[in-house]
Amino acid sequence: MDATCLLDSKCGLGESPVWSVAEQKLWFIDINAPALYRLDPATRQLETWPMPSTIGSIAPTADGGLLLARRDGIWRRDTAGKAETLLVPSPLEGARFNDGRCDRQGRFWVGGMTDTREPETALYRLDGDRVIRQGLVGAIAISNGLAWSPDGATMYHADTPTHCVHAYDYDVKTAAISNRRLFLDLRVADERPDGAAVDVAGNYWVALYGAAKLVQFSPAGERLREIRLPAKAPTMPSFGGPDMKTLYITTARQRHDADELAKMPLAGGVFSIRVEIPGLPETPFAG
């Protein structure tokens, strides 16, 4: 299965694709040249909003706006995009926010990424009371792979340099995490897990950064399907489309030499592919 290029956006580090069911449009970001984008797949019309600081991830809000996890803190952007309000300042020093999304109850989870790539950050949670809490203590270097099972009772998380994805029991009432266990061990294949998404059957789709592919794993960790991309560094998938059966995939152009760009000129673009099992809409932030 091969994905096709929907938009040759040439993002340095395209990330955090989020499908808007109400708008039938795809939001995504570029971390390196910080900007927020909205793409209409039907017309290929692209809207762009430059960001004043590095932006690691986005999530929808219940009123139709967006959460923006920027270096200086987590912001709320209103529905018209004309006003931004700082909800909480960033607790990170020498690091920035990275992969983030809401759990099935609308609590926003976001991980950190250290500037030195040293394992010195953690995973954080923003609740409706607008207080950011450290939800997962650990020496995390590049937080990624965050996703939940359809019932919300299992949480997935990866620290990219470890080449592993872990699963946790997740208490949907209290957001407590327990029973850490190895879900995917990608060390032998030297595959680096980046962003991920879960379909309605509970399959875990993860972008393998540097491997030019997106892989579907069963809830038991069985490798089911691989989607090849004409871009070396896929970063994150998102389900969308009218029936939620289109996978949108962001990619990166950073750290490609001239030969690699000659072979993969579409690096940094947004790709899409039709799949048989639909995904779930992103739960909006409940705060």
CSV table of C-alpha atoms in Angstrom, one decimal:
chain,number,residue,atom,x,y,z
A,1,MET,CA,0.0,0.0,0.0
A,2,ASP,CA,1.5,3.3,-1.1
A,3,ALA,CA,0.4,6.7,0.1
A,4,THR,CA,0.1,9.6,-2.3
A,5,CYS,CA,1.1,13.3,-1.8
A,6,LEU,CA,-1.9,15.5,-1.0
A,7,LEU,CA,0.2,18.7,-0.5
A,8,ASP,CA,3.8,19.3,-1.3
A,9,SER,CA,4.2,21.6,1.8
A,10,LYS,CA,7.9,21.1,2.3
A,11,CYS,CA,7.6,21.4,6.0
A,12,GLY,CA,10.9,21.2,7.9
A,13,LEU,CA,9.1,19.2,10.6
A,14,GLY,CA,5.4,18.7,9.7
A,15,GLU,CA,3.4,17.3,12.7
A,16,SER,CA,0.2,17.0,14.7
A,17,PRO,CA,-2.4,16.5,11.9
A,18,VAL,CA,-5.9,16.9,13.4
A,19,TRP,CA,-9.1,16.3,11.3
A,20,SER,CA,-12.0,18.8,11.9
A,21,VAL,CA,-15.2,16.9,11.5
A,22,ALA,CA,-17.2,20.1,11.5
A,23,GLU,CA,-15.1,21.8,8.8
A,24,GLN,CA,-14.0,18.7,6.9
A,25,LYS,CA,-10.5,20.1,6.9
A,26,LEU,CA,-7.1,19.1,8.1
A,27,TRP,CA,-5.1,21.1,10.6
A,28,PHE,CA,-1.4,20.5,11.0
A,29,ILE,CA,1.8,22.4,12.0
A,30,ASP,CA,5.4,22.9,11.1
A,31,ILE,CA,7.6,22.8,14.2
A,32,ASN,CA,10.8,24.1,12.7
A,33,ALA,CA,9.4,27.2,10.9
A,34,PRO,CA,6.6,27.5,13.4
A,35,ALA,CA,3.3,27.8,11.7
A,36,LEU,CA,-0.3,26.5,11.9
A,37,TYR,CA,-2.0,25.3,8.7
A,38,ARG,CA,-5.5,24.4,7.6
A,39,LEU,CA,-6.0,22.3,4.5
A,40,ASP,CA,-9.1,21.7,2.5
A,41,PRO,CA,-8.4,18.3,0.9
A,42,ALA,CA,-11.3,18.7,-1.6
A,43,THR,CA,-9.9,22.0,-3.1
A,44,ARG,CA,-6.3,21.8,-1.9
A,45,GLN,CA,-6.7,25.3,-0.5
A,46,LEU,CA,-4.2,26.0,2.2
A,47,GLU,CA,-4.4,28.6,5.0
A,48,THR,CA,-1.3,29.6,7.0
A,49,TRP,CA,-0.8,31.3,10.4
A,50,PRO,CA,2.8,31.9,11.5
A,51,MET,CA,3.5,31.2,15.1
A,52,PRO,CA,5.6,33.4,17.4
A,53,SER,CA,7.3,30.5,19.1
A,54,THR,CA,7.9,26.8,18.4
A,55,ILE,CA,4.7,24.8,18.4
A,56,GLY,CA,4.8,21.1,19.2
A,57,SER,CA,1.2,19.9,18.9
A,58,ILE,CA,-2.4,21.0,18.6
A,59,ALA,CA,-5.8,19.7,19.7
A,60,PRO,CA,-9.4,20.8,19.1
A,61,THR,CA,-11.5,22.5,21.8
A,62,ALA,CA,-15.1,22.0,22.5
A,63,ASP,CA,-16.1,25.4,21.3
A,64,GLY,CA,-14.5,24.8,17.9
A,65,GLY,CA,-11.1,26.5,18.6
A,66,LEU,CA,-7.7,24.9,19.1
A,67,LEU,CA,-5.2,24.3,21.9
A,68,LEU,CA,-1.6,25.2,20.9
A,69,ALA,CA,1.2,23.6,22.8
A,70,ARG,CA,4.0,26.2,22.2
A,71,ARG,CA,7.4,26.6,23.8
A,72,ASP,CA,6.2,29.3,26.2
A,73,GLY,CA,3.0,27.5,27.3
A,74,ILE,CA,-0.4,26.1,26.2
A,75,TRP,CA,-2.6,28.5,24.5
A,76,ARG,CA,-6.3,28.6,23.4
A,77,ARG,CA,-7.0,29.9,20.0
A,78,ASP,CA,-10.6,31.1,19.4
A,79,THR,CA,-12.8,29.8,16.6
A,80,ALA,CA,-12.1,32.8,14.4
A,81,GLY,CA,-8.4,32.7,15.0
A,82,LYS,CA,-8.3,36.3,16.0
A,83,ALA,CA,-7.4,35.9,19.7
A,84,GLU,CA,-5.1,33.6,21.7
A,85,THR,CA,-5.3,33.2,25.5
A,86,LEU,CA,-2.5,31.7,27.6
A,87,LEU,CA,-4.0,28.9,29.7
A,88,VAL,CA,-0.8,27.8,31.5
A,89,PRO,CA,2.9,28.7,31.1
A,90,SER,CA,5.3,25.9,30.2
A,91,PRO,CA,6.9,24.1,33.1
A,92,LEU,CA,9.8,23.0,30.9
A,93,GLU,CA,13.3,24.4,31.0
A,94,GLY,CA,15.7,23.6,28.1
A,95,ALA,CA,12.9,21.7,26.4
A,96,ARG,CA,9.7,22.3,24.5
A,97,PHE,CA,6.3,20.6,24.2
A,98,ASN,CA,6.1,17.8,21.5
A,99,ASP,CA,3.4,15.2,20.7
A,100,GLY,CA,0.1,15.9,22.4
A,101,ARG,CA,-3.6,15.0,22.2
A,102,CYS,CA,-6.7,14.7,24.4
A,103,ASP,CA,-7.8,11.4,26.1
A,104,ARG,CA,-11.3,10.1,25.5
A,105,GLN,CA,-12.6,12.4,28.3
A,106,GLY,CA,-11.1,15.6,27.0
A,107,ARG,CA,-8.0,15.9,29.2
A,108,PHE,CA,-5.0,17.2,27.2
A,109,TRP,CA,-1.8,15.2,27.5
A,110,VAL,CA,1.4,16.5,26.0
A,111,GLY,CA,5.0,15.3,26.2
A,112,GLY,CA,8.3,17.2,26.2
A,113,MET,CA,11.4,17.1,24.1
A,114,THR,CA,14.7,18.3,25.4
A,115,ASP,CA,16.8,20.6,23.3
A,116,THR,CA,19.9,18.3,23.9
A,117,ARG,CA,17.9,15.1,23.2
A,118,GLU,CA,18.8,14.0,26.7
A,119,PRO,CA,16.2,12.0,28.7
A,120,GLU,CA,15.3,14.8,31.1
A,121,THR,CA,11.6,15.6,30.5
A,122,ALA,CA,8.2,14.0,31.2
A,123,LEU,CA,4.6,13.7,30.1
A,124,TYR,CA,2.1,16.3,31.3
A,125,ARG,CA,-1.7,16.6,31.6
A,126,LEU,CA,-3.9,19.7,31.4
A,127,ASP,CA,-7.3,19.3,33.0
A,128,GLY,CA,-10.4,21.4,32.9
A,129,ASP,CA,-9.2,23.4,35.9
A,130,ARG,CA,-6.3,24.6,33.7
A,131,VAL,CA,-3.6,23.2,36.0
A,132,ILE,CA,-0.8,21.3,34.3
A,133,ARG,CA,0.3,18.2,36.1
A,134,GLN,CA,3.1,15.8,35.6
A,135,GLY,CA,1.3,12.7,34.6
A,136,LEU,CA,4.1,10.3,33.8
A,137,VAL,CA,7.3,10.5,35.7
A,138,GLY,CA,10.3,9.4,33.7
A,139,ALA,CA,13.4,10.2,31.9
A,140,ILE,CA,11.9,11.0,28.5
A,141,ALA,CA,14.0,12.5,25.7
A,142,ILE,CA,11.4,12.7,22.8
A,143,SER,CA,7.9,12.1,23.8
A,144,ASN,CA,5.8,10.6,21.0
A,145,GLY,CA,3.3,7.8,20.1
A,146,LEU,CA,0.5,9.1,22.4
A,147,ALA,CA,-2.8,7.4,21.8
A,148,TRP,CA,-5.7,5.7,23.5
A,149,SER,CA,-7.7,2.5,22.8
A,150,PRO,CA,-11.3,3.1,21.7
A,151,ASP,CA,-12.7,2.6,25.2
A,152,GLY,CA,-10.0,4.8,26.7
A,153,ALA,CA,-8.8,2.2,29.1
A,154,THR,CA,-5.4,1.7,27.5
A,155,MET,CA,-2.9,4.5,26.9
A,156,TYR,CA,0.1,4.2,24.5
A,157,HIS,CA,3.3,6.2,24.7
A,158,ALA,CA,6.8,6.1,23.2
A,159,ASP,CA,10.1,7.7,23.9
A,160,THR,CA,11.4,7.8,20.3
A,161,PRO,CA,15.2,7.1,20.9
A,162,THR,CA,14.4,4.0,22.9
A,163,HIS,CA,12.7,2.4,19.8
A,164,CYS,CA,9.9,1.1,22.1
A,165,VAL,CA,6.2,1.8,22.6
A,166,HIS,CA,4.7,1.1,26.0
A,167,ALA,CA,1.1,0.5,27.0
A,168,TYR,CA,-0.5,1.4,30.3
A,169,ASP,CA,-3.8,0.7,32.1
A,170,TYR,CA,-5.6,4.0,32.1
A,171,ASP,CA,-8.3,4.9,34.6
A,172,VAL,CA,-10.9,6.9,32.6
A,173,LYS,CA,-12.3,8.5,35.8
A,174,THR,CA,-9.1,9.7,37.5
A,175,ALA,CA,-6.6,9.6,34.6
A,176,ALA,CA,-4.3,7.4,36.8
A,177,ILE,CA,-1.7,5.4,34.9
A,178,SER,CA,-0.6,1.9,35.9
A,179,ASN,CA,0.7,-1.5,34.8
A,180,ARG,CA,3.4,-0.2,32.4
A,181,ARG,CA,4.3,-2.9,29.9
A,182,LEU,CA,6.2,-3.2,26.6
A,183,PHE,CA,3.8,-3.1,23.7
A,184,LEU,CA,6.2,-2.8,20.7
A,185,ASP,CA,9.9,-3.5,20.7
A,186,LEU,CA,11.3,-2.0,17.5
A,187,ARG,CA,15.0,-2.2,18.5
A,188,VAL,CA,15.9,-5.1,16.4
A,189,ALA,CA,14.5,-3.5,13.2
A,190,ASP,CA,16.0,-0.1,14.3
A,191,GLU,CA,12.7,1.6,13.8
A,192,ARG,CA,11.9,4.9,15.6
A,193,PRO,CA,8.3,5.3,16.7
A,194,ASP,CA,6.9,8.8,16.2
A,195,GLY,CA,3.2,9.9,16.2
A,196,ALA,CA,0.4,7.5,16.3
A,197,ALA,CA,-3.4,7.0,16.0
A,198,VAL,CA,-5.9,4.2,16.8
A,199,ASP,CA,-8.7,3.0,14.6
A,200,VAL,CA,-12.2,1.8,15.8
A,201,ALA,CA,-10.9,-1.8,16.0
A,202,GLY,CA,-8.2,-0.7,18.4
A,203,ASN,CA,-5.3,-1.1,16.0
A,204,TYR,CA,-2.4,1.2,16.6
A,205,TRP,CA,-1.0,3.0,13.6
A,206,VAL,CA,2.5,4.5,14.1
A,207,ALA,CA,4.8,6.5,11.9
A,208,LEU,CA,8.3,5.1,11.8
A,209,TYR,CA,10.6,8.1,11.5
A,210,GLY,CA,13.4,7.4,9.1
A,211,ALA,CA,11.9,4.2,7.7
A,212,ALA,CA,9.6,5.8,5.1
A,213,LYS,CA,6.5,3.9,6.4
A,214,LEU,CA,3.5,3.8,8.6
A,215,VAL,CA,2.7,0.5,10.3
A,216,GLN,CA,-0.6,-0.9,11.7
A,217,PHE,CA,-0.3,-3.1,14.8
A,218,SER,CA,-3.1,-5.1,16.4
A,219,PRO,CA,-4.0,-4.5,20.0
A,220,ALA,CA,-1.8,-7.6,20.8
A,221,GLY,CA,1.2,-6.0,19.0
A,222,GLU,CA,1.0,-8.0,15.8
A,223,ARG,CA,2.3,-6.2,12.7
A,224,LEU,CA,-0.7,-6.2,10.3
A,225,ARG,CA,0.1,-3.8,7.5
A,226,GLU,CA,2.7,-1.4,6.2
A,227,ILE,CA,2.1,1.8,4.2
A,228,ARG,CA,5.1,3.0,2.2
A,229,LEU,CA,5.7,6.7,1.7
A,230,PRO,CA,7.9,8.6,-0.8
A,231,ALA,CA,9.3,10.4,2.2
A,232,LYS,CA,11.9,9.1,4.6
A,233,ALA,CA,10.6,10.7,7.8
A,234,PRO,CA,6.8,10.3,8.4
A,235,THR,CA,5.9,12.0,11.7
A,236,MET,CA,2.2,11.3,12.5
A,237,PRO,CA,-1.0,9.9,11.1
A,238,SER,CA,-4.6,11.2,11.5
A,239,PHE,CA,-7.9,9.7,10.5
A,240,GLY,CA,-10.3,11.9,8.6
A,241,GLY,CA,-12.6,12.3,5.6
A,242,PRO,CA,-16.4,12.1,5.6
A,243,ASP,CA,-16.3,8.5,6.7
A,244,MET,CA,-13.1,8.7,8.8
A,245,LYS,CA,-11.4,6.2,6.4
A,246,THR,CA,-8.7,8.5,5.0
A,247,LEU,CA,-5.3,8.5,6.7
A,248,TYR,CA,-3.5,11.8,6.6
A,249,ILE,CA,0.2,11.6,7.3
A,250,THR,CA,2.6,14.5,8.0
A,251,THR,CA,6.3,14.2,7.2
A,252,ALA,CA,9.6,16.0,7.8
A,253,ARG,CA,12.2,17.5,5.5
A,254,GLN,CA,14.8,18.3,8.1
A,255,ARG,CA,18.2,16.5,8.1
A,256,HIS,CA,17.9,15.3,4.5
A,257,ASP,CA,21.1,15.6,2.4
A,258,ALA,CA,21.0,16.6,-1.2
A,259,ASP,CA,21.0,13.0,-2.4
A,260,GLU,CA,18.0,12.1,-0.2
A,261,LEU,CA,16.1,15.2,-1.4
A,262,ALA,CA,16.8,14.3,-5.0
A,263,LYS,CA,15.4,10.8,-4.4
A,264,MET,CA,12.5,12.0,-2.2
A,265,PRO,CA,11.6,15.5,-3.3
A,266,LEU,CA,8.2,15.3,-1.6
A,267,ALA,CA,9.8,15.1,1.9
A,268,GLY,CA,8.0,17.4,4.2
A,269,GLY,CA,4.6,17.0,2.4
A,270,VAL,CA,1.3,15.8,3.6
A,271,PHE,CA,0.2,12.4,2.3
A,272,SER,CA,-3.1,10.4,2.3
A,273,ILE,CA,-4.4,6.9,1.7
A,274,ARG,CA,-7.7,5.2,2.0
A,275,VAL,CA,-8.1,2.4,4.5
A,276,GLU,CA,-10.8,-0.1,5.3
A,277,ILE,CA,-11.2,0.5,9.1
A,278,PRO,CA,-12.2,4.0,10.1
A,279,GLY,CA,-10.6,6.0,12.8
A,280,LEU,CA,-12.1,7.9,15.7
A,281,PRO,CA,-12.6,11.7,15.8
A,282,GLU,CA,-10.3,13.5,18.1
A,283,THR,CA,-11.9,14.3,21.5
A,284,PRO,CA,-11.9,18.0,22.1
A,285,PHE,CA,-10.4,19.6,25.2
A,286,ALA,CA,-13.0,19.8,27.9
A,287,GLY,CA,-11.7,22.8,29.7
